[in-house]
Amino acid sequence: MSDLRRIYRRHMQWLFFLLAFFVIGWGFTDLTRFFLGLMFGTILGMFNHWLLAFKINKFGESVVRGQSVRSLGTASRFATAIFATLISLEFEAHIQLYAVIIGLMTPYLVIMIDALFQSMFRRIQEER
């Protein structure tokens, strides 16, 4: 399995764990609007993460073949964020906008935390 796929799977495992935590928070606390917004934003953030991983994979294949690449899908990720914002504004009685924004950023936080942990583990392995 390529490194990109392994990293992507690890990120998805963490994101599904967080989604399970958000579902528990939605079901068992009074903060239903907040946790529903977190779930909605995180699901759309996971879609953006999948899209980014797919585009990076295509980018790598194109570079190896010596072909040009148009983009990494920034416009589509922005469109997803705009869509999430519009849905949360339309259903503001059920979904909290700030939670949706935090949920959209959750995959990027997972990416940064995972990169930090992996660099720490690599440094520990090199010291042995």
Coordinates of N, CA and C in Angstrom, one line a residue:
M1 N 0.9 -1.2 0.0 CA 0.0 0.0 0.0 C 0.9 1.2 0.0
S2 N 0.6 2.2 -0.8 CA 1.4 3.4 -0.9 C 1.3 4.2 0.4
D3 N 2.3 5.1 0.6 CA 2.3 5.9 1.8 C 1.1 6.8 1.9
L4 N 0.6 7.4 0.7 CA -0.5 8.3 0.7 C -1.8 7.6 1.2
R5 N -2.0 6.4 0.7 CA -3.2 5.6 1.1 C -3.1 5.2 2.6
R6 N -2.0 4.8 3.0 CA -1.8 4.5 4.5 C -2.1 5.7 5.3
I7 N -1.6 6.8 5.0 CA -1.8 8.1 5.7 C -3.3 8.4 5.7
Y8 N -3.9 8.3 4.5 CA -5.3 8.7 4.3 C -6.2 7.8 5.2
R9 N -5.9 6.5 5.2 CA -6.6 5.5 6.0 C -6.5 5.9 7.5
R10 N -5.3 6.2 7.9 CA -5.1 6.6 9.4 C -5.9 7.8 9.7
H11 N -5.9 8.8 8.8 CA -6.7 10.0 9.1 C -8.2 9.7 9.1
M12 N -8.7 8.8 8.2 CA -10.1 8.5 8.2 C -10.5 7.7 9.5
Q13 N -9.6 6.9 10.0 CA -9.9 6.2 11.3 C -10.1 7.2 12.4
W14 N -9.2 8.2 12.5 CA -9.3 9.2 13.5 C -10.6 10.0 13.3
L15 N -10.9 10.3 12.1 CA -12.1 11.1 11.8 C -13.4 10.3 12.1
F16 N -13.4 9.0 11.8 CA -14.6 8.2 12.2 C -14.7 8.1 13.7
F17 N -13.6 8.0 14.4 CA -13.6 8.0 15.9 C -14.2 9.3 16.4
L18 N -13.8 10.4 15.8 CA -14.3 11.7 16.3 C -15.8 11.8 15.9
L19 N -16.2 11.3 14.8 CA -17.6 11.3 14.4 C -18.5 10.5 15.4
A20 N -17.9 9.4 15.9 CA -18.6 8.6 16.9 C -18.8 9.4 18.2
F21 N -17.7 10.1 18.5 CA -17.8 10.9 19.7 C -18.8 12.0 19.6
F22 N -18.9 12.6 18.4 CA -19.9 13.7 18.1 C -21.3 13.1 18.2
V23 N -21.5 11.9 17.7 CA -22.8 11.3 17.7 C -23.2 11.0 19.2
I24 N -22.3 10.6 20.0 CA -22.6 10.4 21.4 C -22.9 11.7 22.1
G25 N -22.2 12.7 21.8 CA -22.5 14.1 22.3 C -23.8 14.6 21.9
W26 N -24.2 14.3 20.6 CA -25.5 14.7 20.1 C -26.6 14.0 20.8
G27 N -26.4 12.7 21.1 CA -27.5 11.9 21.6 C -27.6 12.0 23.1
F28 N -26.6 12.4 23.8 CA -26.6 12.3 25.3 C -26.4 13.6 26.0
T29 N -26.3 14.7 25.3 CA -26.1 16.0 25.9 C -27.2 17.0 25.4
D30 N -27.3 18.1 26.1 CA -28.2 19.2 25.7 C -27.7 20.0 24.5
L31 N -26.5 19.8 24.1 CA -25.9 20.6 23.0 C -26.1 19.9 21.6
T32 N -27.4 19.6 21.3 CA -27.7 18.9 20.1 C -27.3 19.8 18.9
R33 N -27.6 21.1 18.9 CA -27.3 21.9 17.7 C -25.8 21.9 17.5
F34 N -25.0 22.0 18.5 CA -23.6 22.1 18.4 C -23.0 20.8 17.8
F35 N -23.4 19.7 18.4 CA -22.9 18.4 17.9 C -23.4 18.0 16.5
L36 N -24.6 18.4 16.2 CA -25.1 18.2 14.9 C -24.3 19.0 13.8
G37 N -24.0 20.2 14.2 CA -23.1 21.1 13.3 C -21.8 20.5 13.2
L38 N -21.2 20.0 14.3 CA -19.9 19.3 14.2 C -19.9 18.1 13.3
M39 N -21.0 17.3 13.4 CA -21.1 16.1 12.6 C -21.2 16.5 11.1
F40 N -22.1 17.5 10.8 CA -22.3 17.9 9.4 C -21.0 18.5 8.8
G41 N -20.4 19.4 9.6 CA -19.1 19.9 9.1 C -18.0 18.9 8.9
T42 N -17.9 18.0 9.8 CA -16.9 17.0 9.8 C -17.1 16.0 8.6
I43 N -18.4 15.7 8.3 CA -18.6 14.8 7.2 C -18.3 15.5 5.9
L44 N -18.6 16.8 5.8 CA -18.2 17.5 4.6 C -16.7 17.8 4.5
G45 N -16.1 17.9 5.7 CA -14.6 18.0 5.7 C -14.0 16.7 5.3
M46 N -14.6 15.6 5.7 CA -14.1 14.3 5.2 C -14.2 14.2 3.7
F47 N -15.3 14.7 3.2 CA -15.4 14.7 1.7 C -14.3 15.5 1.1
N48 N -14.0 16.7 1.7 CA -12.9 17.5 1.2 C -11.6 16.8 1.3
H49 N -11.4 16.1 2.4 CA -10.1 15.4 2.6 C -10.0 14.3 1.5
W50 N -11.1 13.5 1.3 CA -11.0 12.5 0.2 C -10.7 13.1 -1.1
L51 N -11.4 14.3 -1.4 CA -11.1 14.9 -2.7 C -9.7 15.4 -2.8
L52 N -9.1 15.9 -1.7 CA -7.7 16.3 -1.7 C -6.8 15.2 -1.9
A53 N -7.0 14.0 -1.2 CA -6.2 12.9 -1.4 C -6.3 12.3 -2.8
F54 N -7.5 12.3 -3.4 CA -7.7 11.9 -4.8 C -6.9 12.7 -5.7
K55 N -7.0 14.1 -5.6 CA -6.3 15.0 -6.5 C -4.8 14.9 -6.3
I56 N -4.3 14.7 -5.1 CA -2.9 14.6 -4.9 C -2.4 13.3 -5.6
N57 N -3.2 12.2 -5.5 CA -2.8 11.0 -6.1 C -2.7 11.2 -7.7
K58 N -3.7 11.8 -8.2 CA -3.7 12.2 -9.7 C -2.5 13.1 -10.0
F59 N -2.3 14.0 -9.1 CA -1.1 14.9 -9.4 C 0.2 14.2 -9.4
G60 N 0.4 13.3 -8.5 CA 1.6 12.4 -8.5 C 1.7 11.6 -9.7
E61 N 0.6 11.0 -10.2 CA 0.7 10.2 -11.4 C 1.0 11.0 -12.6
S62 N 0.4 12.2 -12.6 CA 0.7 13.1 -13.8 C 2.1 13.6 -13.8
V63 N 2.7 13.9 -12.6 CA 4.1 14.3 -12.6 C 5.0 13.1 -13.0
V64 N 4.7 11.9 -12.6 CA 5.5 10.8 -13.1 C 5.5 10.6 -14.6
R65 N 4.3 10.8 -15.2 CA 4.1 10.7 -16.6 C 4.6 11.9 -17.4
G66 N 4.9 13.0 -16.7 CA 5.4 14.2 -17.3 C 4.3 15.1 -17.9
Q67 N 3.1 14.9 -17.4 CA 2.0 15.6 -17.9 C 1.7 16.8 -17.0
S68 N 1.0 17.8 -17.5 CA 0.6 18.9 -16.7 C -0.6 18.7 -15.9
V69 N -0.8 19.4 -14.8 CA -1.9 19.2 -13.9 C -2.7 20.5 -13.8
R70 N -4.0 20.5 -13.8 CA -4.8 21.7 -13.8 C -4.8 22.3 -12.4
S71 N -5.3 21.6 -11.5 CA -5.4 22.1 -10.1 C -5.6 21.0 -9.1
L72 N -5.6 21.3 -7.8 CA -5.8 20.3 -6.8 C -7.2 20.4 -6.2
G73 N -8.1 21.1 -6.9 CA -9.5 21.1 -6.4 C -9.8 22.1 -5.4
T74 N -9.1 23.2 -5.3 CA -9.4 24.3 -4.3 C -10.8 24.8 -4.5
A75 N -11.2 25.1 -5.7 CA -12.5 25.7 -5.9 C -13.6 24.7 -5.4
S76 N -13.5 23.4 -5.6 CA -14.5 22.5 -5.2 C -14.6 22.4 -3.7
R77 N -13.4 22.5 -3.0 CA -13.4 22.5 -1.5 C -14.0 23.8 -1.0
F78 N -13.8 24.9 -1.7 CA -14.4 26.2 -1.3 C -15.9 26.1 -1.5
A79 N -16.4 25.5 -2.6 CA -17.8 25.3 -2.8 C -18.4 24.4 -1.8
T80 N -17.7 23.4 -1.3 CA -18.3 22.6 -0.2 C -18.4 23.4 1.1
A81 N -17.5 24.3 1.3 CA -17.6 25.2 2.5 C -18.7 26.1 2.4
I82 N -18.9 26.7 1.2 CA -20.1 27.6 1.0 C -21.4 26.8 1.1
F83 N -21.4 25.6 0.6 CA -22.6 24.8 0.7 C -22.9 24.5 2.2
A84 N -21.9 24.2 3.0 CA -22.1 23.9 4.4 C -22.6 25.1 5.1
T85 N -22.1 26.3 4.8 CA -22.5 27.5 5.4 C -24.0 27.8 5.1
L86 N -24.3 27.7 3.8 CA -25.7 28.0 3.4 C -26.7 27.0 4.0
I87 N -26.4 25.7 4.1 CA -27.3 24.8 4.8 C -27.4 25.1 6.3
S88 N -26.3 25.5 6.9 CA -26.4 25.8 8.3 C -27.2 27.1 8.6
L89 N -27.1 28.0 7.7 CA -27.9 29.2 7.8 C -29.4 29.0 7.5
E90 N -29.7 28.0 6.6 CA -31.1 27.7 6.3 C -31.7 26.9 7.5
F91 N -30.9 26.1 8.1 CA -31.5 25.3 9.2 C -30.8 25.7 10.5
E92 N -30.8 27.0 10.8 CA -30.1 27.4 12.0 C -30.8 27.0 13.3
A93 N -32.0 26.6 13.2 CA -32.7 26.1 14.4 C -32.2 24.8 14.8
H94 N -31.6 24.0 13.9 CA -31.1 22.7 14.2 C -29.6 22.6 14.1
I95 N -28.9 23.4 13.4 CA -27.4 23.3 13.2 C -26.8 24.6 13.6
Q96 N -25.7 24.6 14.3 CA -25.0 25.8 14.7 C -23.9 26.1 13.7
L97 N -23.9 27.3 13.2 CA -22.9 27.7 12.2 C -21.5 27.5 12.6
Y98 N -21.1 28.0 13.8 CA -19.8 27.9 14.3 C -19.3 26.5 14.4
A99 N -20.2 25.6 14.8 CA -19.8 24.2 14.9 C -19.6 23.6 13.5
V100 N -20.3 24.0 12.5 CA -20.1 23.5 11.1 C -18.7 24.0 10.7
I101 N -18.3 25.2 11.0 CA -17.0 25.7 10.6 C -15.9 24.9 11.3
I102 N -16.1 24.7 12.6 CA -15.1 23.9 13.3 C -15.1 22.5 12.7
G103 N -16.2 21.9 12.4 CA -16.2 20.6 11.7 C -15.5 20.5 10.4
L104 N -15.7 21.6 9.6 CA -15.0 21.6 8.3 C -13.5 21.6 8.5
M105 N -13.0 22.2 9.6 CA -11.6 22.3 9.9 C -11.0 21.1 10.6
T106 N -11.9 20.2 11.1 CA -11.5 19.0 11.8 C -10.5 18.1 11.1
P107 N -10.7 17.8 9.8 CA -9.8 17.0 9.1 C -8.4 17.6 9.0
Y108 N -8.3 18.9 8.8 CA -7.0 19.6 8.7 C -6.3 19.6 10.1
L109 N -7.1 19.7 11.2 CA -6.5 19.5 12.5 C -5.9 18.1 12.7
V110 N -6.7 17.1 12.2 CA -6.2 15.7 12.3 C -5.0 15.5 11.5
I111 N -4.9 16.1 10.3 CA -3.7 16.0 9.5 C -2.5 16.6 10.2
M112 N -2.7 17.8 10.8 CA -1.5 18.5 11.5 C -1.1 17.7 12.7
I113 N -2.0 17.2 13.5 CA -1.7 16.4 14.7 C -1.0 15.1 14.3
D114 N -1.5 14.4 13.2 CA -0.9 13.2 12.8 C 0.5 13.5 12.3
A115 N 0.7 14.5 11.6 CA 2.1 14.8 11.1 C 3.0 15.1 12.3
L116 N 2.5 15.8 13.3 CA 3.3 16.0 14.5 C 3.7 14.7 15.2
F117 N 2.7 13.8 15.4 CA 3.0 12.5 16.0 C 3.9 11.7 15.2
Q118 N 3.7 11.6 13.9 CA 4.6 10.8 13.0 C 6.0 11.3 13.0
S119 N 6.2 12.7 13.1 CA 7.6 13.2 13.1 C 8.2 12.9 14.5
M120 N 7.4 12.9 15.6 CA 8.0 12.5 16.9 C 8.3 11.1 16.9
F121 N 7.5 10.2 16.4 CA 7.8 8.8 16.4 C 9.0 8.5 15.5
R122 N 9.2 9.1 14.4 CA 10.3 9.0 13.5 C 11.6 9.4 14.3
R123 N 11.5 10.5 15.0 CA 12.7 11.0 15.7 C 13.1 10.0 16.8
I124 N 12.1 9.4 17.5 CA 12.3 8.4 18.5 C 13.0 7.1 17.9
Q125 N 12.4 6.7 16.8 CA 13.0 5.5 16.1 C 14.4 5.8 15.6
E126 N 14.7 7.0 15.2 CA 16.1 7.3 14.7 C 17.1 7.3 15.9
E127 N 16.6 7.7 17.1 CA 17.5 7.7 18.2 C 17.9 6.4 18.7
R128 N 17.1 5.4 18.4 CA 17.4 4.0 18.9 C 18.4 3.4 18.2

